PDB file of C-alpha atoms in Angstrom:
ATOM      1  CA  MET A   1      21.963 -55.955  13.147  1.00 46.00           C
ATOM      2  CA  SER A   2      21.925 -57.914  10.020  1.00 46.00           C
ATOM      3  CA  SER A   3      25.554 -57.861   8.312  1.00 49.00           C
ATOM      4  CA  SER A   4      23.905 -57.965   4.802  1.00 60.00           C
ATOM      5  CA  HIS A   5      23.318 -54.165   4.721  1.00 84.00           C
ATOM      6  CA  GLN A   6      25.259 -51.552   6.785  1.00 95.00           C
ATOM      7  CA  LYS A   7      23.016 -48.948   8.003  1.00 98.00           C
ATOM      8  CA  LYS A   8      23.805 -45.336   6.366  1.00 98.00           C
ATOM      9  CA  VAL A   9      22.905 -42.189   8.101  1.00 98.00           C
ATOM     10  CA  ALA A  10      22.695 -38.570   6.763  1.00 98.00           C
ATOM     11  CA  VAL A  11      23.866 -35.960   9.187  1.00 98.00           C
ATOM     12  CA  ILE A  12      23.050 -32.325   8.562  1.00 98.00           C
ATOM     13  CA  LEU A  13      25.385 -29.849  10.121  1.00 98.00           C
ATOM     14  CA  SER A  14      24.718 -26.078  10.518  1.00 98.00           C
ATOM     15  CA  GLY A  15      28.083 -24.522  10.901  1.00 98.00           C
ATOM     16  CA  CYS A  16      30.832 -25.068  13.508  1.00 98.00           C
ATOM     17  CA  GLY A  17      30.350 -23.877  16.928  1.00 97.00           C
ATOM     18  CA  VAL A  18      27.248 -23.605  19.410  1.00 97.00           C
ATOM     19  CA  TYR A  19      26.507 -19.711  18.973  1.00 97.00           C
ATOM     20  CA  ASP A  20      26.378 -19.636  15.170  1.00 97.00           C
ATOM     21  CA  GLY A  21      26.551 -23.148  13.919  1.00 98.00           C
ATOM     22  CA  ALA A  22      26.456 -26.865  15.016  1.00 98.00           C
ATOM     23  CA  GLU A  23      27.166 -27.592  18.472  1.00 98.00           C
ATOM     24  CA  ILE A  24      30.438 -29.429  18.300  1.00 98.00           C
ATOM     25  CA  HIS A  25      30.176 -31.902  20.962  1.00 98.00           C
ATOM     26  CA  GLU A  26      26.614 -32.984  19.903  1.00 98.00           C
ATOM     27  CA  SER A  27      27.906 -33.260  16.360  1.00 98.00           C
ATOM     28  CA  VAL A  28      30.972 -35.309  17.262  1.00 98.00           C
ATOM     29  CA  LEU A  29      29.005 -37.415  19.764  1.00 98.00           C
ATOM     30  CA  THR A  30      26.191 -38.359  16.890  1.00 98.00           C
ATOM     31  CA  LEU A  31      29.030 -39.361  14.629  1.00 98.00           C
ATOM     32  CA  LEU A  32      30.762 -41.337  17.104  1.00 98.00           C
ATOM     33  CA  ASN A  33      27.456 -43.226  18.341  1.00 98.00           C
ATOM     34  CA  ILE A  34      26.657 -43.988  14.601  1.00 98.00           C
ATOM     35  CA  GLU A  35      29.913 -45.521  14.001  1.00 98.00           C
ATOM     36  CA  GLN A  36      29.835 -47.530  17.376  1.00 98.00           C
ATOM     37  CA  GLN A  37      26.312 -48.817  16.386  1.00 98.00           C
ATOM     38  CA  GLY A  38      27.891 -50.493  13.324  1.00 97.00           C
ATOM     39  CA  ALA A  39      26.544 -47.867  10.997  1.00 98.00           C
ATOM     40  CA  THR A  40      28.120 -45.295   8.630  1.00 98.00           C
ATOM     41  CA  TYR A  41      27.341 -41.538   8.069  1.00 98.00           C
ATOM     42  CA  GLN A  42      27.782 -38.819   5.514  1.00 98.00           C
ATOM     43  CA  CYS A  43      27.740 -35.171   6.624  1.00 98.00           C
ATOM     44  CA  PHE A  44      25.828 -32.434   4.694  1.00 98.00           C
ATOM     45  CA  ALA A  45      25.368 -28.742   5.205  1.00 98.00           C
ATOM     46  CA  PRO A  46      23.687 -26.110   3.213  1.00 98.00           C
ATOM     47  CA  ASP A  47      25.954 -24.120   0.969  1.00 98.00           C
ATOM     48  CA  MET A  48      24.985 -20.519   2.098  1.00 98.00           C
ATOM     49  CA  ASN A  49      26.342 -17.734   4.381  1.00 97.00           C
ATOM     50  CA  GLN A  50      25.791 -18.075   8.009  1.00 96.00           C
ATOM     51  CA  HIS A  51      23.366 -15.708   9.665  1.00 93.00           C
ATOM     52  CA  HIS A  52      26.271 -14.169  11.556  1.00 95.00           C
ATOM     53  CA  VAL A  53      29.668 -15.067  13.237  1.00 94.00           C
ATOM     54  CA  ILE A  54      29.932 -15.066  16.931  1.00 95.00           C
ATOM     55  CA  ASN A  55      33.334 -14.960  18.801  1.00 94.00           C
ATOM     56  CA  HIS A  56      33.069 -17.969  20.952  1.00 96.00           C
ATOM     57  CA  LEU A  57      35.583 -16.696  23.366  1.00 96.00           C
ATOM     58  CA  THR A  58      34.015 -13.326  24.139  1.00 97.00           C
ATOM     59  CA  GLY A  59      30.297 -14.082  22.982  1.00 95.00           C
ATOM     60  CA  GLU A  60      30.248 -11.049  20.855  1.00 96.00           C
ATOM     61  CA  GLU A  61      29.234 -10.811  17.037  1.00 96.00           C
ATOM     62  CA  THR A  62      32.028 -10.202  14.768  1.00 96.00           C
ATOM     63  CA  ALA A  63      31.929  -8.477  11.270  1.00 95.00           C
ATOM     64  CA  GLU A  64      33.202 -11.347   9.204  1.00 95.00           C
ATOM     65  CA  GLN A  65      31.169 -13.800   6.970  1.00 96.00           C
ATOM     66  CA  ARG A  66      31.362 -17.233   7.043  1.00 97.00           C
ATOM     67  CA  ASN A  67      29.869 -20.123   4.838  1.00 98.00           C
ATOM     68  CA  VAL A  68      27.846 -22.920   6.604  1.00 98.00           C
ATOM     69  CA  LEU A  69      29.233 -25.660   4.408  1.00 98.00           C
ATOM     70  CA  VAL A  70      32.832 -24.530   4.845  1.00 98.00           C
ATOM     71  CA  GLU A  71      32.666 -24.205   8.368  1.00 98.00           C
ATOM     72  CA  ALA A  72      30.832 -27.540   8.912  1.00 98.00           C
ATOM     73  CA  ALA A  73      33.425 -29.105   6.916  1.00 98.00           C
ATOM     74  CA  ARG A  74      35.897 -28.342   9.982  1.00 98.00           C
ATOM     75  CA  ILE A  75      33.774 -30.973  12.073  1.00 98.00           C
ATOM     76  CA  ALA A  76      33.438 -33.433   9.104  1.00 98.00           C
ATOM     77  CA  ARG A  77      37.240 -33.415   8.538  1.00 97.00           C
ATOM     78  CA  GLY A  78      36.520 -32.042   4.990  1.00 97.00           C
ATOM     79  CA  ASP A  79      34.330 -34.905   4.093  1.00 98.00           C
ATOM     80  CA  ILE A  80      30.994 -33.145   3.570  1.00 98.00           C
ATOM     81  CA  GLU A  81      28.593 -32.455   0.688  1.00 98.00           C
ATOM     82  CA  PRO A  82      26.306 -29.532  -0.045  1.00 98.00           C
ATOM     83  CA  LEU A  83      22.738 -30.236   1.598  1.00 98.00           C
ATOM     84  CA  ALA A  84      21.138 -29.684  -1.986  1.00 97.00           C
ATOM     85  CA  ALA A  85      23.079 -32.869  -3.164  1.00 98.00           C
ATOM     86  CA  LEU A  86      21.380 -34.997  -0.485  1.00 98.00           C
ATOM     87  CA  LYS A  87      19.506 -38.040  -2.030  1.00 98.00           C
ATOM     88  CA  VAL A  88      17.066 -39.841   0.481  1.00 98.00           C
ATOM     89  CA  ALA A  89      17.418 -43.135  -1.408  1.00 98.00           C
ATOM     90  CA  ASP A  90      21.011 -43.337  -0.504  1.00 98.00           C
ATOM     91  CA  PHE A  91      20.241 -43.390   3.207  1.00 98.00           C
ATOM     92  CA  ASP A  92      18.446 -45.154   6.054  1.00 98.00           C
ATOM     93  CA  ALA A  93      17.865 -42.391   8.369  1.00 98.00           C
ATOM     94  CA  LEU A  94      18.684 -38.671   9.020  1.00 98.00           C
ATOM     95  CA  ILE A  95      20.094 -37.045  12.289  1.00 98.00           C
ATOM     96  CA  VAL A  96      20.398 -33.293  12.862  1.00 98.00           C
ATOM     97  CA  PRO A  97      22.620 -32.081  15.891  1.00 98.00           C
ATOM     98  CA  GLY A  98      21.642 -28.873  17.504  1.00 97.00           C
ATOM     99  CA  GLY A  99      23.471 -25.629  18.238  1.00 97.00           C
ATOM    100  CA  PHE A 100      22.090 -22.222  17.346  1.00 97.00           C
ATOM    101  CA  GLY A 101      22.990 -22.889  13.664  1.00 97.00           C
ATOM    102  CA  ALA A 102      19.736 -24.924  13.612  1.00 97.00           C
ATOM    103  CA  ALA A 103      17.732 -21.826  14.780  1.00 97.00           C
ATOM    104  CA  LYS A 104      19.721 -19.410  12.849  1.00 97.00           C
ATOM    105  CA  ASN A 105      20.873 -21.076   9.488  1.00 97.00           C
ATOM    106  CA  LEU A 106      18.767 -24.211   9.227  1.00 97.00           C
ATOM    107  CA  SER A 107      15.719 -22.159  10.215  1.00 97.00           C
ATOM    108  CA  ASP A 108      15.155 -18.618  11.653  1.00 97.00           C
ATOM    109  CA  PHE A 109      13.424 -19.706  14.745  1.00 97.00           C
ATOM    110  CA  ALA A 110      15.991 -17.717  17.007  1.00 96.00           C
ATOM    111  CA  PHE A 111      14.550 -14.549  15.548  1.00 96.00           C
ATOM    112  CA  GLU A 112      11.147 -15.282  14.378  1.00 97.00           C
ATOM    113  CA  GLY A 113       9.961 -17.693  17.105  1.00 95.00           C
ATOM    114  CA  ALA A 114       6.624 -19.446  16.133  1.00 96.00           C
ATOM    115  CA  GLU A 115       6.574 -17.519  12.657  1.00 97.00           C
ATOM    116  CA  LEU A 116       9.867 -19.367  11.840  1.00 97.00           C
ATOM    117  CA  ARG A 117      10.553 -20.574   8.350  1.00 97.00           C
ATOM    118  CA  VAL A 118      12.868 -23.587   7.591  1.00 97.00           C
ATOM    119  CA  GLN A 119      15.804 -23.086   5.150  1.00 97.00           C
ATOM    120  CA  VAL A 120      14.928 -24.394   1.554  1.00 97.00           C
ATOM    121  CA  ASP A 121      17.379 -27.265   1.452  1.00 97.00           C
ATOM    122  CA  MET A 122      16.655 -28.304   4.843  1.00 98.00           C
ATOM    123  CA  MET A 123      12.892 -28.399   4.283  1.00 97.00           C
ATOM    124  CA  VAL A 124      13.344 -30.610   1.066  1.00 97.00           C
ATOM    125  CA  ALA A 125      15.653 -32.953   2.825  1.00 97.00           C
ATOM    126  CA  VAL A 126      13.660 -33.722   5.961  1.00 97.00           C
ATOM    127  CA  LYS A 127      10.398 -33.846   4.033  1.00 97.00           C
ATOM    128  CA  ALA A 128      11.993 -36.413   1.909  1.00 98.00           C
ATOM    129  CA  PHE A 129      12.824 -38.703   4.646  1.00 98.00           C
ATOM    130  CA  ALA A 130       9.419 -38.060   6.286  1.00 96.00           C
ATOM    131  CA  GLU A 131       7.667 -38.952   2.954  1.00 96.00           C
ATOM    132  CA  ALA A 132       9.973 -42.105   2.541  1.00 97.00           C
ATOM    133  CA  SER A 133       9.005 -43.172   6.144  1.00 97.00           C
ATOM    134  CA  LYS A 134      12.731 -43.141   6.948  1.00 98.00           C
ATOM    135  CA  PRO A 135      13.504 -42.152  10.646  1.00 98.00           C
ATOM    136  CA  VAL A 136      14.654 -38.769  11.759  1.00 98.00           C
ATOM    137  CA  GLY A 137      16.379 -37.758  14.849  1.00 98.00           C
ATOM    138  CA  LEU A 138      16.693 -34.149  15.966  1.00 98.00           C
ATOM    139  CA  ILE A 139      19.049 -33.034  18.812  1.00 98.00           C
ATOM    140  CA  CYS A 140      18.835 -30.007  21.097  1.00 97.00           C
ATOM    141  CA  ILE A 141      17.235 -26.786  19.525  1.00 97.00           C
ATOM    142  CA  ALA A 142      16.740 -28.656  16.191  1.00 98.00           C
ATOM    143  CA  PRO A 143      13.265 -30.049  17.079  1.00 98.00           C
ATOM    144  CA  VAL A 144      11.731 -26.481  16.747  1.00 97.00           C
ATOM    145  CA  MET A 145      11.476 -27.127  13.004  1.00 97.00           C
ATOM    146  CA  VAL A 146       9.246 -30.049  13.139  1.00 97.00           C
ATOM    147  CA  GLY A 147       5.844 -28.376  13.139  1.00 97.00           C
ATOM    148  CA  ARG A 148       6.737 -26.763   9.769  1.00 96.00           C
ATOM    149  CA  ILE A 149       8.145 -30.054   8.295  1.00 96.00           C
ATOM    150  CA  PHE A 150       5.799 -32.781   9.649  1.00 96.00           C
ATOM    151  CA  GLY A 151       2.701 -30.662  10.423  1.00 93.00           C
ATOM    152  CA  GLU A 152       0.165 -30.495  13.125  1.00 94.00           C
ATOM    153  CA  GLY A 153       0.187 -33.057  15.924  1.00 96.00           C
ATOM    154  CA  VAL A 154       3.825 -34.136  15.573  1.00 98.00           C
ATOM    155  CA  ILE A 155       5.524 -34.794  19.031  1.00 98.00           C
ATOM    156  CA  ALA A 156       8.967 -33.724  19.981  1.00 98.00           C
ATOM    157  CA  THR A 157      10.909 -32.217  22.984  1.00 98.00           C
ATOM    158  CA  ILE A 158      13.628 -29.535  23.570  1.00 97.00           C
ATOM    159  CA  GLY A 159      13.750 -30.545  27.320  1.00 96.00           C
ATOM    160  CA  ASN A 160      11.783 -28.311  29.613  1.00 96.00           C
ATOM    161  CA  ASP A 161      12.151 -24.711  28.425  1.00 95.00           C
ATOM    162  CA  ALA A 162       8.755 -23.202  28.872  1.00 96.00           C
ATOM    163  CA  ALA A 163       8.966 -20.295  26.352  1.00 96.00           C
ATOM    164  CA  THR A 164      10.729 -22.467  23.504  1.00 96.00           C
ATOM    165  CA  ALA A 165       8.178 -25.231  24.266  1.00 97.00           C
ATOM    166  CA  GLU A 166       5.199 -22.690  23.927  1.00 97.00           C
ATOM    167  CA  ALA A 167       6.617 -21.275  20.522  1.00 97.00           C
ATOM    168  CA  MET A 168       6.820 -24.864  19.334  1.00 97.00           C
ATOM    169  CA  GLU A 169       3.166 -25.599  20.325  1.00 97.00           C
ATOM    170  CA  GLN A 170       2.079 -22.461  18.301  1.00 97.00           C
ATOM    171  CA  THR A 171       3.428 -24.301  15.109  1.00 97.00           C
ATOM    172  CA  GLY A 172       1.439 -27.395  15.727  1.00 97.00           C
ATOM    173  CA  ILE A 173       3.879 -29.400  17.642  1.00 97.00           C
ATOM    174  CA  THR A 174       2.976 -31.391  20.781  1.00 97.00           C
ATOM    175  CA  HIS A 175       5.790 -30.870  23.171  1.00 98.00           C
ATOM    176  CA  GLN A 176       6.795 -33.384  25.784  1.00 97.00           C
ATOM    177  CA  THR A 177       9.111 -32.510  28.772  1.00 97.00           C
ATOM    178  CA  CYS A 178      12.242 -34.781  28.747  1.00 98.00           C
ATOM    179  CA  ALA A 179      15.055 -35.413  30.981  1.00 98.00           C
ATOM    180  CA  VAL A 180      18.443 -34.797  29.695  1.00 97.00           C
ATOM    181  CA  ASP A 181      19.399 -38.576  29.337  1.00 97.00           C
ATOM    182  CA  ASP A 182      16.224 -39.522  27.663  1.00 98.00           C
ATOM    183  CA  ILE A 183      14.469 -39.327  24.211  1.00 98.00           C
ATOM    184  CA  VAL A 184      10.942 -38.624  22.994  1.00 98.00           C
ATOM    185  CA  VAL A 185       9.718 -41.091  20.285  1.00 98.00           C
ATOM    186  CA  ASP A 186       6.862 -40.054  17.905  1.00 98.00           C
ATOM    187  CA  GLU A 187       6.174 -43.639  16.259  1.00 97.00           C
ATOM    188  CA  SER A 188       3.775 -42.365  13.657  1.00 96.00           C
ATOM    189  CA  HIS A 189       6.056 -39.602  12.407  1.00 97.00           C
ATOM    190  CA  ARG A 190       9.113 -41.784  12.882  1.00 98.00           C
ATOM    191  CA  LEU A 191      10.693 -38.990  14.778  1.00 98.00           C
ATOM    192  CA  VAL A 192      13.138 -39.105  17.910  1.00 98.00           C
ATOM    193  CA  THR A 193      14.115 -36.125  19.838  1.00 98.00           C
ATOM    194  CA  THR A 194      16.478 -35.465  22.803  1.00 98.00           C
ATOM    195  CA  PRO A 195      17.363 -32.289  24.775  1.00 98.00           C
ATOM    196  CA  ALA A 196      21.108 -32.646  24.735  1.00 98.00           C
ATOM    197  CA  TYR A 197      22.536 -29.123  25.581  1.00 97.00           C
ATOM    198  CA  MET A 198      19.288 -27.719  25.934  1.00 96.00           C
ATOM    199  CA  LEU A 199      19.670 -29.273  29.440  1.00 97.00           C
ATOM    200  CA  ALA A 200      23.019 -30.934  29.640  1.00 97.00           C
ATOM    201  CA  GLN A 201      25.518 -29.539  32.283  1.00 97.00           C
ATOM    202  CA  ASN A 202      28.414 -31.269  30.738  1.00 97.00           C
ATOM    203  CA  ILE A 203      29.391 -33.539  27.616  1.00 98.00           C
ATOM    204  CA  SER A 204      28.519 -36.822  29.600  1.00 98.00           C
ATOM    205  CA  GLU A 205      24.968 -35.709  30.032  1.00 97.00           C
ATOM    206  CA  ALA A 206      24.663 -34.679  26.378  1.00 98.00           C
ATOM    207  CA  ALA A 207      26.170 -38.236  25.421  1.00 98.00           C
ATOM    208  CA  ALA A 208      23.507 -40.202  27.336  1.00 98.00           C
ATOM    209  CA  GLY A 209      20.519 -38.665  25.442  1.00 98.00           C
ATOM    210  CA  ILE A 210      22.356 -38.780  22.060  1.00 98.00           C
ATOM    211  CA  ASN A 211      23.347 -42.330  22.509  1.00 98.00           C
ATOM    212  CA  LYS A 212      19.751 -43.146  23.146  1.00 98.00           C
ATOM    213  CA  LEU A 213      18.618 -41.214  20.089  1.00 98.00           C
ATOM    214  CA  VAL A 214      21.060 -42.891  17.603  1.00 98.00           C
ATOM    215  CA  ILE A 215      20.213 -46.375  18.863  1.00 98.00           C
ATOM    216  CA  GLN A 216      16.275 -45.529  18.608  1.00 98.00           C
ATOM    217  CA  VAL A 217      16.723 -44.135  15.182  1.00 98.00           C
ATOM    218  CA  LEU A 218      18.805 -47.040  13.767  1.00 98.00           C
ATOM    219  CA  GLU A 219      16.373 -49.497  15.272  1.00 98.00           C
ATOM    220  CA  MET A 220      13.341 -47.911  13.468  1.00 98.00           C
ATOM    221  CA  THR A 221      15.154 -48.306  10.263  1.00 97.00           C
ATOM    222  CA  GLY A 222      13.862 -51.896  10.473  1.00 81.00           C
TER     223      GLY A 222
END
């Protein structure tokens, strides 16, 4: 990697916690791997209320309201910006960790399936990277959005969950099954996806695929 330009990656978080926000292990592994590859990152999240709040000890919904940006700031150690402020020109690549926040906050896939809509700031941000031909990496459940963003024929994986893959195919995605420690690369759309906790039984398994994804995304920045 040339020392003349340190690669900069935008990371979009969707809250804090697997059941209602960003998957914390996936998020931290992403940030760690970006830095270990000699690149830097800036975190972003939409400034909006979460769809709902889940007690992660019991799995039950609670009555409280939480803001996606405020919650995601926990993972980012306070160094985070509103997603609406993301300028594609400032970055070489984009990576989005998973967790249900990707399917409840960044989109409504968890409720609407193939009829999903992508949150407006998310749509604008990822489309900007696509139109600039800058690589995008999506982890875990996050790839369910790519049909809406990239259009018909985009290739992606969430692992091997048949029902999720079928819903993705209905949105124009060509789904490829993928092992937990591997990635799927769509060269023409400059998109990299990996299953992570869609398949991972532990943090080490999640780390293997995320490591490959980060390396591949940074390689595709040219």
